[in-house]
Each structure stands twice: as structure tokens, then as C-alpha cells.
Tab-separated table of C-alpha atoms in Angstrom:
chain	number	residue	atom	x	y	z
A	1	UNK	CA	114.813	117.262	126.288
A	2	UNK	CA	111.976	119.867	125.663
A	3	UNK	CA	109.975	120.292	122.350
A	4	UNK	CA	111.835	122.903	120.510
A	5	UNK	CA	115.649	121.539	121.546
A	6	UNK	CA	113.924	118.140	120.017
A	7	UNK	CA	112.625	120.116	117.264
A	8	UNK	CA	116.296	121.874	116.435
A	9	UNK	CA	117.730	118.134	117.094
A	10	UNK	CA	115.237	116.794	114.298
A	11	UNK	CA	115.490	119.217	111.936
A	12	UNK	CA	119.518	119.168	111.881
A	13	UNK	CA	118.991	115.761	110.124
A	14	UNK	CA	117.839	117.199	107.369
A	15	UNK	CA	121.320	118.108	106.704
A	16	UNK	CA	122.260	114.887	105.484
A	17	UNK	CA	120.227	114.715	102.581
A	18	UNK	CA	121.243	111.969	99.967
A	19	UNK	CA	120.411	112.300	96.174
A	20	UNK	CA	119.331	108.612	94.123
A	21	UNK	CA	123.022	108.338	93.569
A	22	UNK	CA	124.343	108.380	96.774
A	23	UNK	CA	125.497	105.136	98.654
A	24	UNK	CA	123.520	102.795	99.525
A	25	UNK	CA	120.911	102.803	102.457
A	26	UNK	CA	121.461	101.276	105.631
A	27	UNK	CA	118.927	100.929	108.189
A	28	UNK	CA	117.936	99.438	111.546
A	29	UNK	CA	114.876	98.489	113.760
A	30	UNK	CA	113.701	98.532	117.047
A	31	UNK	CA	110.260	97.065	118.186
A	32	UNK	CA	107.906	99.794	120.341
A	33	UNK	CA	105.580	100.558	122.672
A	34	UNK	CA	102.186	102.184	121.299
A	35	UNK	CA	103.237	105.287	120.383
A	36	UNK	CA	100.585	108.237	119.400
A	37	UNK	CA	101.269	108.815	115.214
A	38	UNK	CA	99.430	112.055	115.278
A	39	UNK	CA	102.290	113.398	117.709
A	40	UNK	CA	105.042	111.397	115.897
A	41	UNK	CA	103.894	113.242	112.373
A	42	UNK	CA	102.897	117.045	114.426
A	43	UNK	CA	105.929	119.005	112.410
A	44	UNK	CA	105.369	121.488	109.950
A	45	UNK	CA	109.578	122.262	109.751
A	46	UNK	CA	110.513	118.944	107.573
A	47	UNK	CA	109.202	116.782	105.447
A	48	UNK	CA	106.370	114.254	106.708
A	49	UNK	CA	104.097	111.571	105.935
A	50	UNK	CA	101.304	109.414	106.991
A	51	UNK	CA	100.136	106.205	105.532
A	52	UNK	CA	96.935	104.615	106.680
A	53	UNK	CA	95.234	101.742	104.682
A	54	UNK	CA	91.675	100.084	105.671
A	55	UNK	CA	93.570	96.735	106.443
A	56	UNK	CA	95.050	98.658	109.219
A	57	UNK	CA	98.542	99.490	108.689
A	58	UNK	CA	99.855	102.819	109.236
A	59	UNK	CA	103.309	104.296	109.132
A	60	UNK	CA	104.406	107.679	109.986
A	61	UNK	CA	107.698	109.484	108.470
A	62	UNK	CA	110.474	112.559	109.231
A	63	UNK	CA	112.525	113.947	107.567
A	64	UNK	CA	114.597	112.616	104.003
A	65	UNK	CA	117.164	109.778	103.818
A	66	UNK	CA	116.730	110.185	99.846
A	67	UNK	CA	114.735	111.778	97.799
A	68	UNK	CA	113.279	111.038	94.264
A	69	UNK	CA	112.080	113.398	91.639
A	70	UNK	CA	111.313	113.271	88.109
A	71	UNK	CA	109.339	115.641	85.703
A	72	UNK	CA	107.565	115.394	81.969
A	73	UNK	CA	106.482	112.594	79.890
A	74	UNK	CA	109.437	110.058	81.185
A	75	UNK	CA	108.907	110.845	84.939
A	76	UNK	CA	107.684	107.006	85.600
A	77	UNK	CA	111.074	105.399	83.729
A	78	UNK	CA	113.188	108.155	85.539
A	79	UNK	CA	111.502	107.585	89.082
A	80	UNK	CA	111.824	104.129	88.537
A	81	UNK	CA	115.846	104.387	87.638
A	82	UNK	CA	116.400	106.660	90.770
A	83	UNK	CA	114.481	103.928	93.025
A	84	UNK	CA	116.822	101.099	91.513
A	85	UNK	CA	119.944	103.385	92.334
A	86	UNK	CA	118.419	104.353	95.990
A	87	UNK	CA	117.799	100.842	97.472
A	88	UNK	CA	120.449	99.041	95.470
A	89	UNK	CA	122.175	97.512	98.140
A	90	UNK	CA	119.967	98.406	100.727
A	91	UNK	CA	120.713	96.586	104.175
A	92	UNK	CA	117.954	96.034	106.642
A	93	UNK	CA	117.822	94.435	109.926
A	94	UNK	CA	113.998	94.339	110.929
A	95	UNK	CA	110.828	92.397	109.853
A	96	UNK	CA	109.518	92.809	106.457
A	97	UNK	CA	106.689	95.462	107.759
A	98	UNK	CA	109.330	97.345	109.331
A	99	UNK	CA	111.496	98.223	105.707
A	100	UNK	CA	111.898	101.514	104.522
A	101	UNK	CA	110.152	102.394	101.855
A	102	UNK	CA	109.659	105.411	99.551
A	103	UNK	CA	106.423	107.396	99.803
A	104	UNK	CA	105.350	110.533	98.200
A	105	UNK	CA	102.954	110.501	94.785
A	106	UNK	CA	102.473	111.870	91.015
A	107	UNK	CA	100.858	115.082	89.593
A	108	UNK	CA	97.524	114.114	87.510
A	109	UNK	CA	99.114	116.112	84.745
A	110	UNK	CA	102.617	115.453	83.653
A	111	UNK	CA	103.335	118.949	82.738
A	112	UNK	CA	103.005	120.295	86.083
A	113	UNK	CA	104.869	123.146	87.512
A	114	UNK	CA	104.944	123.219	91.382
A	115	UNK	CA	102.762	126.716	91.820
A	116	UNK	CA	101.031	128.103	94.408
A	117	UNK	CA	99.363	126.183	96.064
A	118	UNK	CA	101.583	123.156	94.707
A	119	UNK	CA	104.474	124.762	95.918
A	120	UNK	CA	107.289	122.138	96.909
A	121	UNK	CA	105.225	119.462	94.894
A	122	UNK	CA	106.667	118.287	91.403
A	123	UNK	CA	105.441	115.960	89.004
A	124	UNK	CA	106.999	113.058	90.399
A	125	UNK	CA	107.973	113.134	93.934
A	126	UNK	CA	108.806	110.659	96.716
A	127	UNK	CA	111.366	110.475	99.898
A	128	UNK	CA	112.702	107.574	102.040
A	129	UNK	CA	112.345	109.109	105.566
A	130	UNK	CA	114.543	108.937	107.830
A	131	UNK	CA	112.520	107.709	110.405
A	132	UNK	CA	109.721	105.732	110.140
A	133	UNK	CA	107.084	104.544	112.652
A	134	UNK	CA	105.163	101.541	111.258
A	135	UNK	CA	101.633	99.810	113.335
A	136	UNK	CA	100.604	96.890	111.798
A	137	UNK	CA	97.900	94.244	113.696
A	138	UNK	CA	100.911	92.306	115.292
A	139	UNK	CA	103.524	94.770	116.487
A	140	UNK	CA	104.778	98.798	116.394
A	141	UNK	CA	108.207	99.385	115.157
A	142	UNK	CA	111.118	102.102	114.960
A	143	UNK	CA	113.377	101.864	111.583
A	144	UNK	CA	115.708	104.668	111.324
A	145	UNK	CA	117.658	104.948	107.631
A	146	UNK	CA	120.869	106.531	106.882
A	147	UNK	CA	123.879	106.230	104.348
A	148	UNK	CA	125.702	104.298	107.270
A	149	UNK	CA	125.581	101.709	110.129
A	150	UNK	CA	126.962	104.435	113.057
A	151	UNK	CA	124.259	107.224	111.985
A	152	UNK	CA	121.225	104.621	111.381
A	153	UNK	CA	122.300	103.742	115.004
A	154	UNK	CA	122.710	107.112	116.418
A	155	UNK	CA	119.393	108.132	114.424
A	156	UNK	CA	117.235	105.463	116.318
A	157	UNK	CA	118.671	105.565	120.258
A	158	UNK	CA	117.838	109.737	119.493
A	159	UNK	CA	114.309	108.976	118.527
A	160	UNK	CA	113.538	105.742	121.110
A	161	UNK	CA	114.724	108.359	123.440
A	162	UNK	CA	112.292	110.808	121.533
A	163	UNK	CA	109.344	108.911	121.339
A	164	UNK	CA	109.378	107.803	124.941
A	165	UNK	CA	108.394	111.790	125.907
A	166	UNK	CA	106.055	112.186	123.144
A	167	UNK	CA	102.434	111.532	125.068
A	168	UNK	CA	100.451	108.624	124.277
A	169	UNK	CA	97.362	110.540	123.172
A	170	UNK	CA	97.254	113.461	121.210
A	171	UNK	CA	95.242	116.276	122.460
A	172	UNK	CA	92.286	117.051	120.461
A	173	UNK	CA	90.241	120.383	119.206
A	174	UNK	CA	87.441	121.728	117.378
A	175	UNK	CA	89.916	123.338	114.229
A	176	UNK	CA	89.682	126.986	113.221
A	177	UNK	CA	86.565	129.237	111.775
A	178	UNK	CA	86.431	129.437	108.496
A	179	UNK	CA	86.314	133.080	107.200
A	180	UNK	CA	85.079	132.793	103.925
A	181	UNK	CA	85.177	130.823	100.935
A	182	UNK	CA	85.205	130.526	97.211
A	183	UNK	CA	85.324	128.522	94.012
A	184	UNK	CA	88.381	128.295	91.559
A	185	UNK	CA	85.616	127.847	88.807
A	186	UNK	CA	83.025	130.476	87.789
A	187	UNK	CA	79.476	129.384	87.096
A	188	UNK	CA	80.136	130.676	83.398
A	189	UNK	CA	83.618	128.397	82.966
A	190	UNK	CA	81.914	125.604	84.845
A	191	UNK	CA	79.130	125.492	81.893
A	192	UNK	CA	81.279	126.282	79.251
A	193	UNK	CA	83.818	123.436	80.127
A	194	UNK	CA	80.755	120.734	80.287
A	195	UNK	CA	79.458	122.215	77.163
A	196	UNK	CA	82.957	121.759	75.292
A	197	UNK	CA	82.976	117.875	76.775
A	198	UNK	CA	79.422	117.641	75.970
A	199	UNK	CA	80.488	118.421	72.210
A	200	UNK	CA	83.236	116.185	72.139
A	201	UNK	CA	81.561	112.876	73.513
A	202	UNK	CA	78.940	113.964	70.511
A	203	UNK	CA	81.869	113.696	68.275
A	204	UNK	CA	82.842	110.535	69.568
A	205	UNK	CA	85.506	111.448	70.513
A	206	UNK	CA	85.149	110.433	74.063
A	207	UNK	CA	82.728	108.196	76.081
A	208	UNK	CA	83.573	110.011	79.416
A	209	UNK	CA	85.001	112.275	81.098
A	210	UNK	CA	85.243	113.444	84.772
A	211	UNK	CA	85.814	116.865	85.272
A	212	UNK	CA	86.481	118.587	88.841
A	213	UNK	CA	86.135	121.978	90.702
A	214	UNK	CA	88.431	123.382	94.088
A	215	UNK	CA	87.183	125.283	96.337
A	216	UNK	CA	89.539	127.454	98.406
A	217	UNK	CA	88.932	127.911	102.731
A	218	UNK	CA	90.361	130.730	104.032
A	219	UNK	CA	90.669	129.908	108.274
A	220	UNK	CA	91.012	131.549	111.338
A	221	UNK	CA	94.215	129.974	112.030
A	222	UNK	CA	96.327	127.183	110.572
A	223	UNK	CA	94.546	123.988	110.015
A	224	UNK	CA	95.669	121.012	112.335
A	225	UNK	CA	96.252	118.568	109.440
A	226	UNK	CA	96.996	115.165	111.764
A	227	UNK	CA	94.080	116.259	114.136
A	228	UNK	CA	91.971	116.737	111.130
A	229	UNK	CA	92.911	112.446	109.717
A	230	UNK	CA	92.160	111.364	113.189
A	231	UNK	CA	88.614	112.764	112.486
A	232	UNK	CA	88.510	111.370	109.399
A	233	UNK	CA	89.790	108.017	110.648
A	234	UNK	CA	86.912	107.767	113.356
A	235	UNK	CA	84.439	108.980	110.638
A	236	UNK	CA	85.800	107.046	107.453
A	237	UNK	CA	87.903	103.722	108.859
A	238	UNK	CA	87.581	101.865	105.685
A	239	UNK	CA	89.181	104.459	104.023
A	240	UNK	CA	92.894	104.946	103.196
A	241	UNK	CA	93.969	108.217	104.946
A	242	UNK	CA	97.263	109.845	103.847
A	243	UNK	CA	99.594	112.921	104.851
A	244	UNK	CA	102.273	114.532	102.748
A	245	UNK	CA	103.915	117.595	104.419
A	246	UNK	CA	106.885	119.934	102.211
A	247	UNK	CA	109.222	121.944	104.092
A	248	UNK	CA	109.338	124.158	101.576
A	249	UNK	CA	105.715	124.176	100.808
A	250	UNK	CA	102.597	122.959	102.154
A	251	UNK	CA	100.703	119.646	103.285
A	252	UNK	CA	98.525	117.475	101.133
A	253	UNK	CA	96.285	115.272	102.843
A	254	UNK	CA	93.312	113.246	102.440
A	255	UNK	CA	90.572	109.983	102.879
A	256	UNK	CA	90.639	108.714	99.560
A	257	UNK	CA	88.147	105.334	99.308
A	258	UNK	CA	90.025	104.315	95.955
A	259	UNK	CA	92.602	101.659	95.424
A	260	UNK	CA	94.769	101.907	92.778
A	261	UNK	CA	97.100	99.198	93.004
A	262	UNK	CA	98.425	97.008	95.688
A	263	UNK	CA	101.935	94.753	94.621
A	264	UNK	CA	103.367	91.917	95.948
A	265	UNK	CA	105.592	89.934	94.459
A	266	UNK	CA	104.214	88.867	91.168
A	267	UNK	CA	100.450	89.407	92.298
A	268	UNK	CA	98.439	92.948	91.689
A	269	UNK	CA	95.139	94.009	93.512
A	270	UNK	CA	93.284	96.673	92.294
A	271	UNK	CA	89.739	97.590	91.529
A	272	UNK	CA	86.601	99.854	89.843
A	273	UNK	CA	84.927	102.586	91.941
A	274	UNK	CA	82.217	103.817	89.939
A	275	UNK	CA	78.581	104.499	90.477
A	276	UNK	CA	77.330	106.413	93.863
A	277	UNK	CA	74.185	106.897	96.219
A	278	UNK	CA	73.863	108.410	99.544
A	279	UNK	CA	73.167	106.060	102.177
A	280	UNK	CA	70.122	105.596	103.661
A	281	UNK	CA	68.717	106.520	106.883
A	282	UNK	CA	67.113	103.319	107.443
A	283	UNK	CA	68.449	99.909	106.353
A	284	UNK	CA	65.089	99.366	103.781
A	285	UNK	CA	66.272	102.956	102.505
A	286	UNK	CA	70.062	102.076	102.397
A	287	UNK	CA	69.212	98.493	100.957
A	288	UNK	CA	66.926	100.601	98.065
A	289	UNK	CA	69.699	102.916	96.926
A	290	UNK	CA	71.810	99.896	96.343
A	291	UNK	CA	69.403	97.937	94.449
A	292	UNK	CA	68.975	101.095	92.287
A	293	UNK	CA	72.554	101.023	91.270
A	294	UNK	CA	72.512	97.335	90.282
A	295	UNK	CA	69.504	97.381	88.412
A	296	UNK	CA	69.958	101.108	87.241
A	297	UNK	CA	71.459	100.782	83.354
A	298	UNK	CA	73.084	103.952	83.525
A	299	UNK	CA	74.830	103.287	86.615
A	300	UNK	CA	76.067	100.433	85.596
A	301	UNK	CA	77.153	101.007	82.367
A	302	UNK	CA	79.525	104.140	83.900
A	303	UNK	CA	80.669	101.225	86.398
A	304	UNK	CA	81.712	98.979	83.446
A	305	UNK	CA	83.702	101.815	81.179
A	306	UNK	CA	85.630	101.837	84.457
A	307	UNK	CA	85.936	98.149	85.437
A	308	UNK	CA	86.579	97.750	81.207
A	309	UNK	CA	89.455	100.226	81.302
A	310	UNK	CA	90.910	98.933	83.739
A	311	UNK	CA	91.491	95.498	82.346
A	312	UNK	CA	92.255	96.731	78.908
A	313	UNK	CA	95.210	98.697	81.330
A	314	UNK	CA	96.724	95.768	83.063
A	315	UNK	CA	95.802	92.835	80.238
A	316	UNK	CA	99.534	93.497	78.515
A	317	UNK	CA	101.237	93.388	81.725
A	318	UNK	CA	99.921	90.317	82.875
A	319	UNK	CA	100.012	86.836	82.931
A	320	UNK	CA	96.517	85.907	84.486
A	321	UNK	CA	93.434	88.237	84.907
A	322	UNK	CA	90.383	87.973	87.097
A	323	UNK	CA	87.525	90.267	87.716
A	324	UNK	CA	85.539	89.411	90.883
A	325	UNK	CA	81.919	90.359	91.468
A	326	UNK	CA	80.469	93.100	91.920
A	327	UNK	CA	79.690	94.382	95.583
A	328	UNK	CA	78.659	97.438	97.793
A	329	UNK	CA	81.003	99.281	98.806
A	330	UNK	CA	79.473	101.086	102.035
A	331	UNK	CA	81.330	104.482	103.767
A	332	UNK	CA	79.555	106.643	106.283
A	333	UNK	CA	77.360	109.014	104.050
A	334	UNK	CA	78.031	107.464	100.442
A	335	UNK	CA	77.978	103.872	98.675
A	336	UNK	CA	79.444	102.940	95.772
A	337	UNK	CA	79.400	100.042	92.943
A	338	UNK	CA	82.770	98.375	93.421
A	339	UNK	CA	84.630	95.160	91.247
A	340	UNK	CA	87.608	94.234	92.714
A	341	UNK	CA	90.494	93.181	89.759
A	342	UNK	CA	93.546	90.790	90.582
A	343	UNK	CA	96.262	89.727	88.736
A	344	UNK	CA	99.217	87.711	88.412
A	345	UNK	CA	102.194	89.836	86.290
A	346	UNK	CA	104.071	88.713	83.533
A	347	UNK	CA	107.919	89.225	84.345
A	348	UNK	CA	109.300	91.447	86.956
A	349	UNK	CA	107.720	94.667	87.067
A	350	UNK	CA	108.078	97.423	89.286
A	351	UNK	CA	104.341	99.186	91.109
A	352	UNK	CA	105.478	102.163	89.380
A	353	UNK	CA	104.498	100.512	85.808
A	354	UNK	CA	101.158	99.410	87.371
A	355	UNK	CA	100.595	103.251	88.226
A	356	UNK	CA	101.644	104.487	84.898
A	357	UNK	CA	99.611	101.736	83.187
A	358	UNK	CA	96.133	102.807	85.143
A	359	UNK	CA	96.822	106.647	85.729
A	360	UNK	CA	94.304	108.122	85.191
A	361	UNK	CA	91.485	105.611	86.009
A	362	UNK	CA	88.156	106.420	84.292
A	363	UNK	CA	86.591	107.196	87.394
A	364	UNK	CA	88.893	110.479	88.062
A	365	UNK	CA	89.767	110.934	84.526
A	366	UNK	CA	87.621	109.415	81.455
A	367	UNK	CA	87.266	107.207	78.613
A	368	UNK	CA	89.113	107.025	76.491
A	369	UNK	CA	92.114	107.738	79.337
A	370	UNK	CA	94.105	109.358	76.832
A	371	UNK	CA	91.104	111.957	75.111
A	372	UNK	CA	90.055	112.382	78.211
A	373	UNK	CA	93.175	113.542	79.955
A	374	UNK	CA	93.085	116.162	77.141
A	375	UNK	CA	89.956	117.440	77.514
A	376	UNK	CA	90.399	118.136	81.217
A	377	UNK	CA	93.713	119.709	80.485
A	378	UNK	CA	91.799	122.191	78.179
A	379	UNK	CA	89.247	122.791	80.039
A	380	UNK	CA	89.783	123.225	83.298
A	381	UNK	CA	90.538	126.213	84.924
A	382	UNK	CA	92.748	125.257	87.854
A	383	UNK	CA	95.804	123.325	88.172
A	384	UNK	CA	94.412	119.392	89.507
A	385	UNK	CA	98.075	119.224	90.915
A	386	UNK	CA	98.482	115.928	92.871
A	387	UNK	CA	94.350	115.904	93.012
A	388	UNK	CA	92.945	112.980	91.735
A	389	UNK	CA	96.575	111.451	90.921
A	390	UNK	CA	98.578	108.885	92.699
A	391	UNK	CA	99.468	108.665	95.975
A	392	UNK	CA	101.368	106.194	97.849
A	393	UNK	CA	104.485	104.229	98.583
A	394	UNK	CA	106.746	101.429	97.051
A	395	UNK	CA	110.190	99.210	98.672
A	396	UNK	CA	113.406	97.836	97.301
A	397	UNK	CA	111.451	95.077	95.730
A	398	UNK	CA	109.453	97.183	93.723
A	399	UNK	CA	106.177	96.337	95.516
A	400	UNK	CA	104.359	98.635	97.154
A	401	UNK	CA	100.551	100.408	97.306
A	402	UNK	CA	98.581	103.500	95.978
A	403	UNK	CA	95.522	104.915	96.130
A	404	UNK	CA	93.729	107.640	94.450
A	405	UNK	CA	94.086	111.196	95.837
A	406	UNK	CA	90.288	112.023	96.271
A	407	UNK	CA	88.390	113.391	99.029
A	408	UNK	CA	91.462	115.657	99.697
A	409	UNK	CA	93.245	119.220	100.164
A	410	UNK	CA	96.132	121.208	100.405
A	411	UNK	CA	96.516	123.079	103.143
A	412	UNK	CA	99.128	126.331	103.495
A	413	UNK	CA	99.498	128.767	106.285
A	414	UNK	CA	95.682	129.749	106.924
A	415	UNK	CA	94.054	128.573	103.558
A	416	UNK	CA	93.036	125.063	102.314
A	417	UNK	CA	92.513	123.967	99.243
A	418	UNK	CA	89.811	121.577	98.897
């Protein structure tokens, strides 16, 4: 089978889309051979996504088994009602790392419309592919999902056979030129929006706030989004890295370094990322910028409004609270002051309600979260869309794990947004 009969093959299961209220999913397994994931995700016809974490598990998707969407104030309690109704009765036949799961992610601003470039991305938006690839330390696995036994079936003998002509090693290049470039901000807004927050922490009406700027790339050609993650992933391994591709729009991507929340069970991990210096280019130099940040009083008070927030966030929903202590948190040309946060929940709770409970975080949005969500709504001059927001995946069970869509950019035809 060549690529574009394989392609037309792929794409035709798009066609059996299933809505929340559908019947239930079915899927099946198969264990694999390495396979390349930048060659398993290469489509820019269907929907796709890529999951990487820093523990080292990584998951590819194609194309929609079901999808989930939800706009305004109530998106989290609709999202989380359309999950319920999506896996209720979900039947599974693999190992635990192998389930399907939903991924896809959360505007920062509920009132989002899905404009250019945001096309194809709403408010509240995740899928259950249809085929997922999934790489943990152990093993590589094959789960295909469908609204029956004889499709899941069909659906994974099409894509062993698939994957066995895909090569092993993607080719790699240098990406297109860039042509030019320019900011979403002025100069002039860019002052007069830190002026306004300026005024407003004077007030006291806010402690904090974090407010952001885009720039726009306009390329020679269209960007290679999973070549561009590979380079990241040599670059940035300790980093989550993260792919979400629209058919009817364009890709979001990104190496965020920020947990949100990870779920299992009853037990949450999450943790405050606040307070940066460049590395240094020798150890003595590296070792100095870090012992600036821990004896620094401004650095350390921004990285305990953050840590602070963050257990004032999760003390209601849980049962048992700890706050480790603080580290280092060293990437390839930045460190940061980093406390990780665990606890054990109170009741059965779904990740979802861990999102909604910490979205924004006061290191991408402010303190308090709620002024300082306003402030950047009225002040900023370009839509954040899924910047800065939530990004991730959760299962039947409601567990699951998100990070914080940072370091990131949309890309469309021959223009990313940065």
C-alpha cells in the first residue's frame, strides 16, 4: 500500500465519528515493534496528537473515536458529563498503559471563540483517537477504539499492517526561512497594559499578575511540526512535549516545563514553577545563579505567591496535603525555583476538577487567580487562546495528566504563532 492510498484509507475513518452519547467504546491491543512516532503522527488531513512526559511515556493519536467539547463558564462540569457518557462502559483488552484515553486541552479564557489563528480550537476540547500508539520504558503498543468489537478489530490488523511500512526513523531537516516577523503587541499597548496592572497592584487589588506577548513567523514553507518536537526532545528531555493537530484548523504544539496535575487514583502530583535564571556557562557560574534565587527575597517571595496559591487551590479538595522542598529545577538554557505539591483527595474526583481548581496557576496567570484573570482579559491585546492553559489527557477512571501550555505555538499553513 503506498502513502496516499494509506492516507485515503486513514482518513475514511474519520467517517465514523461518535458524539459523548453514542455507545459505548470498545477497544483492542496489540504489543509492537519500535515504531518511529514522528512518522506515526506526520498527517496534517485528521486530527492528531502527541504526548510526551519527562518520565518517558509518549503516545501518539489519529483520527476521532469521540469527541468532547464544551464552551463558557460550565465547560469543566459539561466536559466532565460528556467523559462519563463516552467511557461508560468502555471495554478494553490491553495493559493499563495501553487504554484509550481522551487528550486535547482548555482555552486560558473561558469566553473564547475559535478565531484565526484558533481556528478548530474551542474552549474545551478533547478526542479519543482512534488509534493510539503508546511507548512506555517496558513495552510499545497498538490500541485501536471503535463503537464495536468487528471495527476495533478491523481498525488494528489495517494499522499493524500500516505501521510495519512506516520507516523506523524519520528523516530529518533544517525547517523553512523565516521571512519576516512581528509582534501582536505594540510598544505603546505593551506599556500601557503594565501601567494599568501597575495601578491596580497599587490598589491592592492584585499581588501579581503575568502578562504575555505573541509574536507571529511568517516561513518559507510549512513548518514540520513533529520534526520540530524531535528537536525539542533532544534539546529539552525533561520537558513535557505535546502535539495537537485540527483538521479543520491548525496544530498547537509545544515543550512546556510545567506540571499541572498528575492523578491516580486518589493521589495528585503537582507543583510551583516560579523564579528563573539563565544557566551558567561554568558549573561555579550555574551553581551562583541558583544560590541567587534561594537567597534572593524577591525571587522567592514570587516563588511562594505561587507555591501559596496553589495549596489554597487544592486544600478543599483534599484529604492530606504536603509541600516538599524546594529544589533546582535545571533545563538547557534556563533554571527555575521549583516545590513539588502532593496530595491525597477527599472522595472521588475526576483530573478535570483538579484543572479547574488550579487554572490559572499564578505563574501564567496572577494573584489573586481570579483579579488577575481579569486584568489580563482587559488588557491584553491578543487572544491567549489555548496559550498558557491546559493541556493534556485523562481515562475512564478519571485520572489522567496536564501540563501547562508554555514554551509553545500555533502553527497554520506558512505562519506560526509563537
Amino acid at each position: 500500500m503506498d502513502r496516499t492510498s494509506g492516507e485515503r484509507r486513514l482518513a475514511s475513518d474519520s467517517d465514523s465519528l461518535l458524539s459523548a452519547d453514542a455507545t459505548p467504546l470498545v477497544s483492542a491491543s496489540r504489543k509492537l515493534e519500535d515504531v518511529s512516532f514522528g512518522a506515526v503522527v506526520d498527517a496534517d488531513d485528521e486530527s492528531r496528537v502527541l504526548w510526551s512526559t519527562p518520565a518517558g511515556l509518549e503516545i501518539v493519536g489519529r483520527g476521532i473515536a469521540a469527541r468532547l467539547t464544551a464552551d463558557g463558564t460550565e465547560r469543566f462540569d459539561r466536559l466532565r458529563a460528556r467523559a462519563n457518557r463516552a467511557f461508560d462502559g468502555l471495554e478494553h483488552d490491553g495493559p493499563r498503559v495501553a487504554r484509550p484515553r481522551a487528550f486535547g486541552g482548555l482555552s486560558f479564557h473561558d469566553g473564547h471563540e475559535p478565531t484565526p489563528p484558533w481556528t478548530g480550537f474551542r474552549a474545551g476540547e478533547f478526542v479519543v483517537p482512534q488509534i493510539l500508539v503508546v511507548r512506555s520504558d517496558a513495552d510499545t503498543w497498538l490500541t485501536a477504539v471503535a463503537s464495536d468489537h468487528e471495527t476495533a478489530a478491523d481498525r488494528l490488523e489495517r494499522w499493524t499492517d500500516r505501521l510495519r511500512e512506516l520507516p523506523s526513523m524519520r528523516p530529518s531537516g533544517d525547517g523553512p526561512g523565516v521571512e519576516s516577523t512581528r509582534r501582536t503587541t505594540s510598544r505603546v499597548d505593551w506599556t500601557a497594559q503594565v501601567e494599568t496592572a501597575l495601578e491596580r497592584i497599587e490598589r491592592g487589588e492584585l499581588t501579581k499578575v503575568v502578562l504575555a506577548q505573541a509574536l507571529s513567523v511568517d516561513l518559507e514553507g510549512p513548518v514540520d511540526v513533529p520534526e520540530t518536537l524531535e528537536r525539542l526532545r533532544r534539546r529539552y528531555p525533561n520537558c513535557y512535549r505535546f502535539l495537537v493537530g485540527r483538521e479543520d484548523g491548525g496544530t498547537f504544539f509545544g515543550a512546556p516545563p510545567e506540571r499541572l496535575v498528575a492523578k491516580r487514583g486518589d493521589r495528585v502530583e503537582t507543583e510551583a514553577l516560579a523564579g528563573s535564571m539563565p544557566r551558567g556557562e561554568t558549573p561555579e557560574a550555574d551553581r551562583a545563579y541558583a544560590d541567587e534565587m534561594r537567597d534572593s527575597e524577591k525571587f522567592q517571595r514570587e516563588h511562594g505567591l505561587v507555591a501559596d496559591a496553589i495549596r489554597e487551590q487544592l486544600e478543599p479538595l483534599a484529604s492530606d496535603l504536603t509541600i516538599g522542598d524546594q529544589t533546582i529545577r535545571r533545563l538547557a538554557t534556563i533554571q527555575h525555583l521549583q516545590t513539588p505539591i502532593e496530595a491525597t483527595l477527599e472522595g472521588d474526583r475526576h483530573v478535570l476538577e483538579i484543572v479547574e481548581a488550579l487554572h490559572p496557576t499564578p505563574a501564567v496567570g496572577g494573584v489573586p487567580p481570579a483579579a488577575a484573570w481579569e486584568t489580563i482579559r482587559d488588557t491584553e491585546t491578543f487572544d491567549r487562546g489555548w496559550y498558557a492553559a491546559p493541556i493534556g489527557w485523562f481515562d475512564a477512571a478519571g485520572d489522567g495528566e496536564f501540563a501547562v501550555g508554555l514554551r509553545s505555538g500555533i502553527a497554520t499553513d506558512e505562519t506560526v504563532t509563537l
